[in-house]
Structures are given as structure tokens and as C-alpha cells.
PDB file of C-alpha atoms in Angstrom:
ATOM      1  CA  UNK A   1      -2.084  13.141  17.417  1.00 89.00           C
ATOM      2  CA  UNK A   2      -3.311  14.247  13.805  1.00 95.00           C
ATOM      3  CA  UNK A   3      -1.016  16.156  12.212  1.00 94.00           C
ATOM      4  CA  UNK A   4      -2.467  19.153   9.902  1.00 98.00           C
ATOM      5  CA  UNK A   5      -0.375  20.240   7.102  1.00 98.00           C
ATOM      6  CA  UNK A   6      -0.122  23.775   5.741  1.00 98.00           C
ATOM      7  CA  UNK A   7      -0.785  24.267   1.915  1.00 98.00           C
ATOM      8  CA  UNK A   8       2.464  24.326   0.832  1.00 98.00           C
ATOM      9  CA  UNK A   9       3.762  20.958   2.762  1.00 98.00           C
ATOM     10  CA  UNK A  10       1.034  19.092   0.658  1.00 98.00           C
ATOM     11  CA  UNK A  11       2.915  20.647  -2.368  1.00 98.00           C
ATOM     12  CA  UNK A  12       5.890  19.225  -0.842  1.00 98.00           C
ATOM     13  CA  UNK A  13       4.347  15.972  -0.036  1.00 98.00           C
ATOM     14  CA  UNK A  14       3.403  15.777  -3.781  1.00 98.00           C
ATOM     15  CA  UNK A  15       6.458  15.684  -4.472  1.00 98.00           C
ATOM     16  CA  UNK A  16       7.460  12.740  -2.508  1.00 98.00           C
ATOM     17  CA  UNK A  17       4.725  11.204  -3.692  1.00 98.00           C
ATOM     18  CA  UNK A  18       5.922  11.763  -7.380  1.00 98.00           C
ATOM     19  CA  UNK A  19       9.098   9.548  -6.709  1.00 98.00           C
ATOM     20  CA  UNK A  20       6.866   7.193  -5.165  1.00 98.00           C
ATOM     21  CA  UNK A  21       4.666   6.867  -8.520  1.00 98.00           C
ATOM     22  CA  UNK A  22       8.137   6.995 -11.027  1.00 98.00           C
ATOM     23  CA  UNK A  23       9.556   3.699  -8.310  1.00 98.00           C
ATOM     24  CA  UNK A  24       6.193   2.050  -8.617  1.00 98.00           C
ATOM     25  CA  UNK A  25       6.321   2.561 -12.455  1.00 98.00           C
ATOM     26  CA  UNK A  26       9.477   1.462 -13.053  1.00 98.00           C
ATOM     27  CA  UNK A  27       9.485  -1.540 -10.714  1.00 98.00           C
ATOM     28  CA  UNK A  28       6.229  -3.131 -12.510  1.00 98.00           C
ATOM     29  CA  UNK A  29       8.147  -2.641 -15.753  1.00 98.00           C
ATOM     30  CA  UNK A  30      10.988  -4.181 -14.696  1.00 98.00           C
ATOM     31  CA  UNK A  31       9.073  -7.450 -13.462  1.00 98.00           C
ATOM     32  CA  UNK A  32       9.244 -10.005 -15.426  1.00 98.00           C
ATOM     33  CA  UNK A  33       9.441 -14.259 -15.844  1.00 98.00           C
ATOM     34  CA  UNK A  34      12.615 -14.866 -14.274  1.00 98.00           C
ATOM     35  CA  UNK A  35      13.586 -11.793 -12.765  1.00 98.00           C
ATOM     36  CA  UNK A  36      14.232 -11.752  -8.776  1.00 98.00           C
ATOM     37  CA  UNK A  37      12.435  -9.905  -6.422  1.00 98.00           C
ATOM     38  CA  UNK A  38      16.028  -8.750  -5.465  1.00 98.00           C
ATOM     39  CA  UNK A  39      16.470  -7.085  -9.075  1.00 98.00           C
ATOM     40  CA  UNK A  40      13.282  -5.511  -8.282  1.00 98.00           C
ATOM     41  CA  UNK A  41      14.425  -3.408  -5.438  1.00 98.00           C
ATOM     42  CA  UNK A  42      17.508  -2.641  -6.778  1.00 98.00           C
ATOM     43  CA  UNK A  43      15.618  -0.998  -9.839  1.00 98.00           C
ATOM     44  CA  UNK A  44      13.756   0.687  -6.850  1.00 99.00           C
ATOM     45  CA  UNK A  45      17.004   1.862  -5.483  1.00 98.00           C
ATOM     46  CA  UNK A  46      18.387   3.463  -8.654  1.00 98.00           C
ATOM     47  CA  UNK A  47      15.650   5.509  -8.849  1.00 98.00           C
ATOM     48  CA  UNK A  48      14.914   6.748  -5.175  1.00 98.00           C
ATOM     49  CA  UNK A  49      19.187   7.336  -5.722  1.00 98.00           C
ATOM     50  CA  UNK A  50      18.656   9.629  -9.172  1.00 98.00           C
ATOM     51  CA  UNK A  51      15.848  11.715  -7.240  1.00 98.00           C
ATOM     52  CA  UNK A  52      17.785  11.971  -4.169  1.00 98.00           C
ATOM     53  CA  UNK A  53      15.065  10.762  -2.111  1.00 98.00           C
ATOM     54  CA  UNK A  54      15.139   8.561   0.828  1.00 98.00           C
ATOM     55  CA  UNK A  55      13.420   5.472   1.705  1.00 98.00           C
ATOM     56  CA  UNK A  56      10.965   4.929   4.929  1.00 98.00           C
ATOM     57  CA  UNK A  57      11.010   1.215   4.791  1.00 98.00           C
ATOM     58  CA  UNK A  58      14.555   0.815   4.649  1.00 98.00           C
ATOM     59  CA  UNK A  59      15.894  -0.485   8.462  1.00 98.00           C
ATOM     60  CA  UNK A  60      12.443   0.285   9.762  1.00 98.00           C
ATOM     61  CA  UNK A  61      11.978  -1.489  12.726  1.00 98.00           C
ATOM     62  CA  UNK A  62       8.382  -1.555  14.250  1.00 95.00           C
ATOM     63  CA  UNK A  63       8.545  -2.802  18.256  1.00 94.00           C
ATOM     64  CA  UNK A  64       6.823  -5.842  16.676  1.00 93.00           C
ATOM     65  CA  UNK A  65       9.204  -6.704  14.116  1.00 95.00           C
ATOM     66  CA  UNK A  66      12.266  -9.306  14.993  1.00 96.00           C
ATOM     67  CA  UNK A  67      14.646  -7.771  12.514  1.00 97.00           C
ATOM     68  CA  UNK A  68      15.037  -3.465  10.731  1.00 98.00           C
ATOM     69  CA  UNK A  69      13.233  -4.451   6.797  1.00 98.00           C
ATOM     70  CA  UNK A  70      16.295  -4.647   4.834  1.00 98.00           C
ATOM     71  CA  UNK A  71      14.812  -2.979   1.601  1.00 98.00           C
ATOM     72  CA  UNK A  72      13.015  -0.351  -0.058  1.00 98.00           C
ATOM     73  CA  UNK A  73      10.065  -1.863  -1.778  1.00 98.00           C
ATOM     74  CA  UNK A  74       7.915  -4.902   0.071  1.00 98.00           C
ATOM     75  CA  UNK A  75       7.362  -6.999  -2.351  1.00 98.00           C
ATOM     76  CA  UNK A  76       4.731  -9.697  -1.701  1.00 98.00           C
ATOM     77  CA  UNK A  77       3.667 -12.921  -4.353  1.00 98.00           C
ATOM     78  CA  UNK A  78       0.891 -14.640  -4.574  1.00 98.00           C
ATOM     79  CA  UNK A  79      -0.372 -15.340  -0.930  1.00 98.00           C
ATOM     80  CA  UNK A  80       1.819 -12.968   0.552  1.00 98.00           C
ATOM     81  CA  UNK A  81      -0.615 -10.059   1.541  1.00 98.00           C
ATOM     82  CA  UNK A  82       1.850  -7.307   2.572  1.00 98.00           C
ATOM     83  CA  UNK A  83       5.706  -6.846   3.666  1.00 98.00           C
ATOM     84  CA  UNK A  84       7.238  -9.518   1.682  1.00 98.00           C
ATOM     85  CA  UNK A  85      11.146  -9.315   1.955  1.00 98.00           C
ATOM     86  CA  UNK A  86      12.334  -9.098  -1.982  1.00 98.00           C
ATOM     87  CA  UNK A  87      14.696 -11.830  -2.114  1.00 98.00           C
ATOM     88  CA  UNK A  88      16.050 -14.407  -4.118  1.00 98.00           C
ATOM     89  CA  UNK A  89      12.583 -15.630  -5.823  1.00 98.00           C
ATOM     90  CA  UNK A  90      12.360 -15.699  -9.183  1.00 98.00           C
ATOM     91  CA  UNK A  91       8.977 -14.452 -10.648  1.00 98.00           C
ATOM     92  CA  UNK A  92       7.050 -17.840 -12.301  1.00 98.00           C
ATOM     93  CA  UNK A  93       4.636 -17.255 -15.338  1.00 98.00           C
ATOM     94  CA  UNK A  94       0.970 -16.124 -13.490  1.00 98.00           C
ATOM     95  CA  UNK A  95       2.293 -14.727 -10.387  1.00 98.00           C
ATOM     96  CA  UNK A  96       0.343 -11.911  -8.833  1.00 98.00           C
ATOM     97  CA  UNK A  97       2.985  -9.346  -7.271  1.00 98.00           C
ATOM     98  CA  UNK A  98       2.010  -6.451  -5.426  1.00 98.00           C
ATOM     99  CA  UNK A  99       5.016  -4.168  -4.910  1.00 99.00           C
ATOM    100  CA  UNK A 100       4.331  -1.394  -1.396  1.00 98.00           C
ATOM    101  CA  UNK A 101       6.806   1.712  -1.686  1.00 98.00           C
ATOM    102  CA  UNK A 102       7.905   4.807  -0.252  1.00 98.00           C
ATOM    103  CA  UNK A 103       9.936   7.559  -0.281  1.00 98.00           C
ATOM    104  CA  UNK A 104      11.304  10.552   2.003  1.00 98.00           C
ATOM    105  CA  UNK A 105      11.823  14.126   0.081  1.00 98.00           C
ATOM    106  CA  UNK A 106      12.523  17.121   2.318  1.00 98.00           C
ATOM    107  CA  UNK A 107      11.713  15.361   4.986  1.00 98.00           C
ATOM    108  CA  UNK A 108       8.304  14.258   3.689  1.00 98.00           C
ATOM    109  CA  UNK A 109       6.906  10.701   3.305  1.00 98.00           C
ATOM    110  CA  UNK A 110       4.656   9.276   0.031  1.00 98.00           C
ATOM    111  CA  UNK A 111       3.562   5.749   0.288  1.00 98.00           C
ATOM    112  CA  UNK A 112       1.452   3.651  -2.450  1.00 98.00           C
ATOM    113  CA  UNK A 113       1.318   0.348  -3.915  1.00 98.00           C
ATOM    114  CA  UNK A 114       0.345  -1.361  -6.833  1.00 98.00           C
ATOM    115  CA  UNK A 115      -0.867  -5.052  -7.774  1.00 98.00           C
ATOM    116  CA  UNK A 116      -0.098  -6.565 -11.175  1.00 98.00           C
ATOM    117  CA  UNK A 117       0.318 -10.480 -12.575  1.00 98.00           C
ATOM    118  CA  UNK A 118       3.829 -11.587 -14.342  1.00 98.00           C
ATOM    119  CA  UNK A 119       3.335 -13.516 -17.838  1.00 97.00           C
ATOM    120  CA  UNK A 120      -0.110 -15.014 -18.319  1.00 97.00           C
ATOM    121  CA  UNK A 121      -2.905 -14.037 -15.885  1.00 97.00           C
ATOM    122  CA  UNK A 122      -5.409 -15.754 -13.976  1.00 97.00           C
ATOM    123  CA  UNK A 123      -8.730 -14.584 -14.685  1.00 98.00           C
ATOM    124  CA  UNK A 124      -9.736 -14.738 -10.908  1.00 98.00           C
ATOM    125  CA  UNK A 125      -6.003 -12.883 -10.316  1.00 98.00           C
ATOM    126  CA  UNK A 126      -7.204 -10.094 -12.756  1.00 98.00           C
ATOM    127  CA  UNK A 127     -10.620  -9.835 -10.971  1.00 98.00           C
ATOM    128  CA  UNK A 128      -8.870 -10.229  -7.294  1.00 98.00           C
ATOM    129  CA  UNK A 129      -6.818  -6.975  -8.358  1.00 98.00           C
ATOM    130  CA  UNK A 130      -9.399  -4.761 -10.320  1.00 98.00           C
ATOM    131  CA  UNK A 131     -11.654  -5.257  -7.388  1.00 98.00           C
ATOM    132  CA  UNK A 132      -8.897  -3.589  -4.594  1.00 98.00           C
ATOM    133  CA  UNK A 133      -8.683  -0.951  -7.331  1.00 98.00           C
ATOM    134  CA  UNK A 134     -12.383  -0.150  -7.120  1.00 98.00           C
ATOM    135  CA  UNK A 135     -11.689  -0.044  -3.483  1.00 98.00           C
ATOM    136  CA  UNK A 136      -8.975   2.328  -3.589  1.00 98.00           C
ATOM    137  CA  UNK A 137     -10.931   4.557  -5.691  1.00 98.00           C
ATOM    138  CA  UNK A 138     -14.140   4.174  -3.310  1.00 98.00           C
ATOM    139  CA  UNK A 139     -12.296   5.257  -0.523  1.00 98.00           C
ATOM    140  CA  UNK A 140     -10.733   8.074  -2.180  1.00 98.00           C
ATOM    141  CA  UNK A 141     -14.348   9.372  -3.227  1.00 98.00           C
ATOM    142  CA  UNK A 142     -14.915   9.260   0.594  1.00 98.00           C
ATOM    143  CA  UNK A 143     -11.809  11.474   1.781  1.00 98.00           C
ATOM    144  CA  UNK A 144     -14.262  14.715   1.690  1.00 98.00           C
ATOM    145  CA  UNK A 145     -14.041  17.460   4.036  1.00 98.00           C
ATOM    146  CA  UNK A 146     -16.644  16.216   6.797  1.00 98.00           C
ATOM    147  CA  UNK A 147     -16.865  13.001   6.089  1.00 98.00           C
ATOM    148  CA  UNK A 148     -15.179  10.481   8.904  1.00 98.00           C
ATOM    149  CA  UNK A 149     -12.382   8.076   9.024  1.00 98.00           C
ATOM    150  CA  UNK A 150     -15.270   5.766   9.111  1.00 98.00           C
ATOM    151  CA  UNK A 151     -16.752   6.499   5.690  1.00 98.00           C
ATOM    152  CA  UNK A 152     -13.594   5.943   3.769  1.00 98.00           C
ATOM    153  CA  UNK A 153     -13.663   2.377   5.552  1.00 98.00           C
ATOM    154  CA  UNK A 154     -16.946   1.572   4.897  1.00 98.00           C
ATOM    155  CA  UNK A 155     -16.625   2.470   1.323  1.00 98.00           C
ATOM    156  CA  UNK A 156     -13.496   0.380   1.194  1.00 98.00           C
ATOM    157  CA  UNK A 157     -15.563  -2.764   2.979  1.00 98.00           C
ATOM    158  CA  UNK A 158     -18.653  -2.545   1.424  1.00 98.00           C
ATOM    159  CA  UNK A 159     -16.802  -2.440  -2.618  1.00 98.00           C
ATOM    160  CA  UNK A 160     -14.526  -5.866  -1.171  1.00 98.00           C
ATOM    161  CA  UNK A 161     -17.312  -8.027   0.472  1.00 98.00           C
ATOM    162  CA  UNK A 162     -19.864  -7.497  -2.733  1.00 98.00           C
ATOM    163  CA  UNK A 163     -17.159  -9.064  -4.836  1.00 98.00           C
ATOM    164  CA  UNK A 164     -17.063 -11.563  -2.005  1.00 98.00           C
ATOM    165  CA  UNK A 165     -13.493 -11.166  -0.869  1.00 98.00           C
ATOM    166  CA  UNK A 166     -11.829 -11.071   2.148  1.00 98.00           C
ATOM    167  CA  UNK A 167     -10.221  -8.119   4.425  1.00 98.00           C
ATOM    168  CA  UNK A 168      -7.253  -9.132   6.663  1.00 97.00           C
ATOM    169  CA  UNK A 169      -8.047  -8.552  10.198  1.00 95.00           C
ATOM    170  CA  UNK A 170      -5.890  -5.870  11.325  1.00 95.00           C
ATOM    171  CA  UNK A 171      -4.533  -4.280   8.650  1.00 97.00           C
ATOM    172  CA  UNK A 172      -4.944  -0.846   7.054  1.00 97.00           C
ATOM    173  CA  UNK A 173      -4.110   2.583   6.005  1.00 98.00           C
ATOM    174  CA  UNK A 174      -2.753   5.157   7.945  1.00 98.00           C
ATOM    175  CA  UNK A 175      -1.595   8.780   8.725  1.00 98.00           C
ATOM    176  CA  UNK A 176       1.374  10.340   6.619  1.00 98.00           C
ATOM    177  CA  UNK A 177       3.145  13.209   6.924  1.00 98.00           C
ATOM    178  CA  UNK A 178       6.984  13.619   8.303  1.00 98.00           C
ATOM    179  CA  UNK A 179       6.643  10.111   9.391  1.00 97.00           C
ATOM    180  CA  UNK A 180       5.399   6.878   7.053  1.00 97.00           C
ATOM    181  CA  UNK A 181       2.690   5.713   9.843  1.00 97.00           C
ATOM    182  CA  UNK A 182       0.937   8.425  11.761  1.00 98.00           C
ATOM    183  CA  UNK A 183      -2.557   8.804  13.019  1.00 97.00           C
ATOM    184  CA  UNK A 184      -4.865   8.083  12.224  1.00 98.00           C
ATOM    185  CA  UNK A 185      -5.765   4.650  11.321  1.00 97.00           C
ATOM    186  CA  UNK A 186      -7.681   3.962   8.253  1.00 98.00           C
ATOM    187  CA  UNK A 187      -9.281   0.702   8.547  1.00 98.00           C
ATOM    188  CA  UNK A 188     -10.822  -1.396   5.403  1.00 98.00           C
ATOM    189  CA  UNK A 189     -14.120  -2.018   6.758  1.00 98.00           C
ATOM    190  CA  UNK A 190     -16.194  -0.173   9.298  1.00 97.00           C
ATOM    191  CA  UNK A 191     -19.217   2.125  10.011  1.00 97.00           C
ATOM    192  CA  UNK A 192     -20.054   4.802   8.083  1.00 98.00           C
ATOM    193  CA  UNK A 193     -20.586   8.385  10.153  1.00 97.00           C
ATOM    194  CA  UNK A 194     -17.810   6.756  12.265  1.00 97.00           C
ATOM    195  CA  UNK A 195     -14.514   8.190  13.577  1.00 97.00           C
ATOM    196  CA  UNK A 196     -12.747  11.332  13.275  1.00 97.00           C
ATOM    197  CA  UNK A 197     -13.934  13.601  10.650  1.00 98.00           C
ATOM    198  CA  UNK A 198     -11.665  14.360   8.418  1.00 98.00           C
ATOM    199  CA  UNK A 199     -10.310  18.090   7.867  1.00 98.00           C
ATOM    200  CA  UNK A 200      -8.414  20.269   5.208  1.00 98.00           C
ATOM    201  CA  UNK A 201      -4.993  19.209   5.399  1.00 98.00           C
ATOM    202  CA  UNK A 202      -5.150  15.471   6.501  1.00 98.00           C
ATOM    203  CA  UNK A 203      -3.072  12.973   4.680  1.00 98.00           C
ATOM    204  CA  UNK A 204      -3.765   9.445   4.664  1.00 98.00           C
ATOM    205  CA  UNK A 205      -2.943   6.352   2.932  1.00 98.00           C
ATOM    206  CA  UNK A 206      -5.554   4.753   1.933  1.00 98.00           C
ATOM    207  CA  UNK A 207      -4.923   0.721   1.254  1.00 98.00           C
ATOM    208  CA  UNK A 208      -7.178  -1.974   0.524  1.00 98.00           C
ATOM    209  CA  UNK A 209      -6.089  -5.166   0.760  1.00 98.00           C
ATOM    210  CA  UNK A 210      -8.183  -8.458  -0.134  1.00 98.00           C
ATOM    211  CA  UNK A 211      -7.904 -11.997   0.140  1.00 98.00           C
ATOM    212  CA  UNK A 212      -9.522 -13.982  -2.718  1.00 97.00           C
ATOM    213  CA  UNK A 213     -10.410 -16.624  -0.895  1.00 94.00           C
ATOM    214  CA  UNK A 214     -13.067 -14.552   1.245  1.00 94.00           C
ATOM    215  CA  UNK A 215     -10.988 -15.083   4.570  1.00 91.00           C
ATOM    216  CA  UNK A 216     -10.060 -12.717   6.726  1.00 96.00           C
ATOM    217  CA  UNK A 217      -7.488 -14.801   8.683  1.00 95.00           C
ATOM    218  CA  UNK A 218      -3.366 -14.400   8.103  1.00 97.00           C
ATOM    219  CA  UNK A 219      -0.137 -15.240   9.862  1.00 97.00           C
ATOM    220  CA  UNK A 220       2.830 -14.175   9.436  1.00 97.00           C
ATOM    221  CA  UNK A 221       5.692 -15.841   8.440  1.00 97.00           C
ATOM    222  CA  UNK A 222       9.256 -17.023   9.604  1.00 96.00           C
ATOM    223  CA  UNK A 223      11.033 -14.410   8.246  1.00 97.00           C
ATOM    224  CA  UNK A 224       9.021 -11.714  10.691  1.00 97.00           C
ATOM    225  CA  UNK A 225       7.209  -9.898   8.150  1.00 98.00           C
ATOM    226  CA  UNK A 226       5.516 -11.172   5.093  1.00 98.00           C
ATOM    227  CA  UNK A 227       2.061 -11.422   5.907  1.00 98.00           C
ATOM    228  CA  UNK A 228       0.721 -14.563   4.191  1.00 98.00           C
ATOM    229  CA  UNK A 229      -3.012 -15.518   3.549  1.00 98.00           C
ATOM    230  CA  UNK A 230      -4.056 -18.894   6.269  1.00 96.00           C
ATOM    231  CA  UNK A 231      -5.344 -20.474   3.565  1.00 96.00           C
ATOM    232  CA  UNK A 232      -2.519 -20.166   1.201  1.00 96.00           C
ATOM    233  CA  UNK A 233      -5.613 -18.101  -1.088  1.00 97.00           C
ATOM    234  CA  UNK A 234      -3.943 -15.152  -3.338  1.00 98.00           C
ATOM    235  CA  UNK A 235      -4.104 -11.569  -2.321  1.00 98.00           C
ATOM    236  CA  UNK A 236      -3.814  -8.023  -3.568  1.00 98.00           C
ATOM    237  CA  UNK A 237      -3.132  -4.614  -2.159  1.00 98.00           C
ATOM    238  CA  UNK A 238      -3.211  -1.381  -3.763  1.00 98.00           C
ATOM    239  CA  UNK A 239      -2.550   2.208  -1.705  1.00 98.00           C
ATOM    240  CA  UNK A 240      -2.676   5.933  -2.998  1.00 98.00           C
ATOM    241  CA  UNK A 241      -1.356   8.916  -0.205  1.00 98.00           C
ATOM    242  CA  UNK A 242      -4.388  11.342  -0.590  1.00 98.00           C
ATOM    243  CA  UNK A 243      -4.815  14.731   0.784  1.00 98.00           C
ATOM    244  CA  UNK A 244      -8.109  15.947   2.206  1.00 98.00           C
ATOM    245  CA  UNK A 245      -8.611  19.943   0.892  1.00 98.00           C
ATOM    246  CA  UNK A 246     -11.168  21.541   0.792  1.00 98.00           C
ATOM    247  CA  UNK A 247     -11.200  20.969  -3.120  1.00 98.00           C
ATOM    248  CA  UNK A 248     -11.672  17.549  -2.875  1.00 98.00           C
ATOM    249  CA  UNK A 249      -9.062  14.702  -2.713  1.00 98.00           C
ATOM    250  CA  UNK A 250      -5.765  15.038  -3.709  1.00 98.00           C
ATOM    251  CA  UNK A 251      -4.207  11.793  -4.471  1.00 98.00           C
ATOM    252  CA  UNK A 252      -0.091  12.527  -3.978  1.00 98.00           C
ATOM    253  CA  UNK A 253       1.006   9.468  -5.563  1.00 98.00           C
ATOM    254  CA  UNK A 254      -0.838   9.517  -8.596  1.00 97.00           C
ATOM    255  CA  UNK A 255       1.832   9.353 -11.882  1.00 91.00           C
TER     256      UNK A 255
END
């Protein structure tokens, strides 16, 4: 069930969503050649800790995962899509990182993510990652009052396939509210005048996600979660939480 919220939850929800954006910020500026994907999450940590927020992917534990995610950022390299566990991996000179966060504030959830290259990019890397940013923002222009679910996904698709990239099968945005994954789902490719229409007071995350390769086929790996590209191509993922009002868009986890 879609969950409308009132006026003044999407002021709380901002809020949320501001911790999200300070985590993201600080996170990116804290990567680095050499520095762990463990140190990331820990500077994650310190500052969901000095807002007093929570975390929503800490000990989540889908029916489909084999283990609760033991962190607070998902932090995936190269041809890791989404979900990857921060670890022990040091970042190498031209990685591209995309870093997925969240936070809980009064009881409200904010979810983005952001992609970025360590060091000295790849021109295809930089391309890869300012295309799922033209993405994000074309489905963002879609989240209108009477539009549908389906027009956010088909402006999603239709910016990823011109660049002639690929869209994992599967995955997508979602609902937000109280909970990090609610109804409904936002796909990243579909039929425009499709789907629920979308209403004052709807929250979604809205997250493109592209494969450079132009493949739409992943697995996923030992560990249970990282979702890696099949053809070991790099991949990028970018996500805003944006309210639909009846002024337009409101995107909750802007900086």
C-alpha cells in the first residue's frame, strides 16, 4: 500500500534526507588512493552518530539475503552495481565507487547515492557516471502530479539506452517513508502513461543504475549481496528521495 504523507512529515523527511546528503558528502571526501572501504563507513558512522540519526541498512535483512548487511553505507567498486559490503579493499588509482546511504530521523527514512572515480579517471568512467546523473535528473523532471510511475521509468530508460548503456534487470527505486523500501516500485525502464499516477505526498527514490558495457545481466556474489556486472563491465548508480507536491518535485536529499 502507498503511503501518503502529510505536509509536515515531508518537512520531516527533509530532514533525514539532510543527514543523508552531509554522509554522502563527507564519505566522497574522505575516499581516497589507499583508503579502505572500511574507513569509509566508519566516516559514515561518525556522522549519522553527531546527528543522532539512525541507519536503515544497518542489520537489514531482506528474506532474500543470507546474512543482516553489517554497515551503513553499500559501497560498491568498479563492477559492483549495488550493495557492496565496505570491507577491507583498498581504493586503487581509477576506481569508480558509488557509495548508497541512508538514514532514520524521527522515525523517517532518506536514501540517495552518489557515483564518483578515486585518483585519475577513465574517460568512459566519467561518461558512465554523468550519464546516470542525466537519468536521475530525467526522472526527477517526471515526478509531476499526474504523471505515472511509468513516466519517471521511461524517462530514466530512454536517457540510459541513447548513451547505449545497460539497465540491470530487476533493480530499481522504490517507496520511502517510515520504512527504507515501500511501494511502490520505481523501475528504470518502462512505458510511459504506465502505472500508478503519482499524487501530492508520494515519496520515492528514484535510482538509475547502468552498466557500461550495455548488458543488462548481473549475479550476485558470494558474499550475498554485492551485485556485480556478468561481464565484469563497470557500473554506476546514483539515487535522490524526491517528494511529489503539488509544487513540483522536491528532492529530500539534495545538499
Amino acid at each position: 500500500m502507498v503511503q501518503i504523507k502529510s505536509d509536515a512529515s515531508l518537512d520531516s523527511m527533509r530532514a533525514a534526507g539532510r543527514v543523508v546528503a552531509r554522509t554522502l558528502a563527507a564519505v566522497r571526501e574522505a575516499a581516497a588512493v589507499g583508503v579502505t572501504l572500511r574507513a569509509l563507513d566508519a566516516t559514515a558512522r561518525g556522522v549519522l552518530r553527531e546527528a543522532g540519526a539512525g541507519s536503515p541498512f544497518l542489520d537489514y535483512h531482506p528474506d532474500w539475503a543470507p546474512t543482516p548487511f553489517p554497515a551503513v553505507i553499500c559501497a560498491s567498486v568498479n563492477d559492483a552495481i549495488v550493495h557492496g559490503i565496505p570491507g577491507s579493499y583498498r581504493l586503487h588509482d581509477g576506481d569508480l565507487v558509488s557509495i548508497d546511504c541512508g538514514a532514520v530521523l524521527g522515525g523517517w527514512v532518506g536514501d540517495a547515492a552518489v557515483s564518483f572515480t578515486v585518483g585519475r579517471a577513465r574517460p568512459d568512467d566519467l561518461r558512465l557516471i554523468d550519464t546516470t546523473y542525466e537519468a536521475l535528473n530525467a526522472g526527477i523532471a517526471a515526478a509531476v502530479v499526474g504523471n505515472r510511475v511509468g513516466d519517471i521509468a521511461h524517462a530514466v530508460g530512454r536517457v540510459c539506452r541513447a548513451a547505449g548503456y545497460g539497465i540491470p534487470d530487476g533493480l530499481g527505486g522504490h517507496g520511502v517513508g517510515r520504512q527504507m523500501h515501500e511501494d511502490p516500485g520505481v523501475p528504470n525502464e518502462g512505458s510511459a502513461g504506465r502505472g500508478m499516477t503519482l499524487r501530492h505526498g508520494m515519496v520515492l527514490a528514484i535510482e538509475p543504475m547502468l552498466t557500461g558495457s550495455g548488458t543488462d545481466r548481473h549475479f550476485t556474489a558470494r558474499d550475498g549481496w554485492t551485485v556485480r556486472t556478468l561481464d565484469a563491465s563497470r557500473a554506476a548508480h546514483t539515487e535522490h528521495t524526491v517528494a511529489i507536491t503539488d509544487e513540483g518535485p522536491r528532492i529530500l536529499t539534495a545538499l
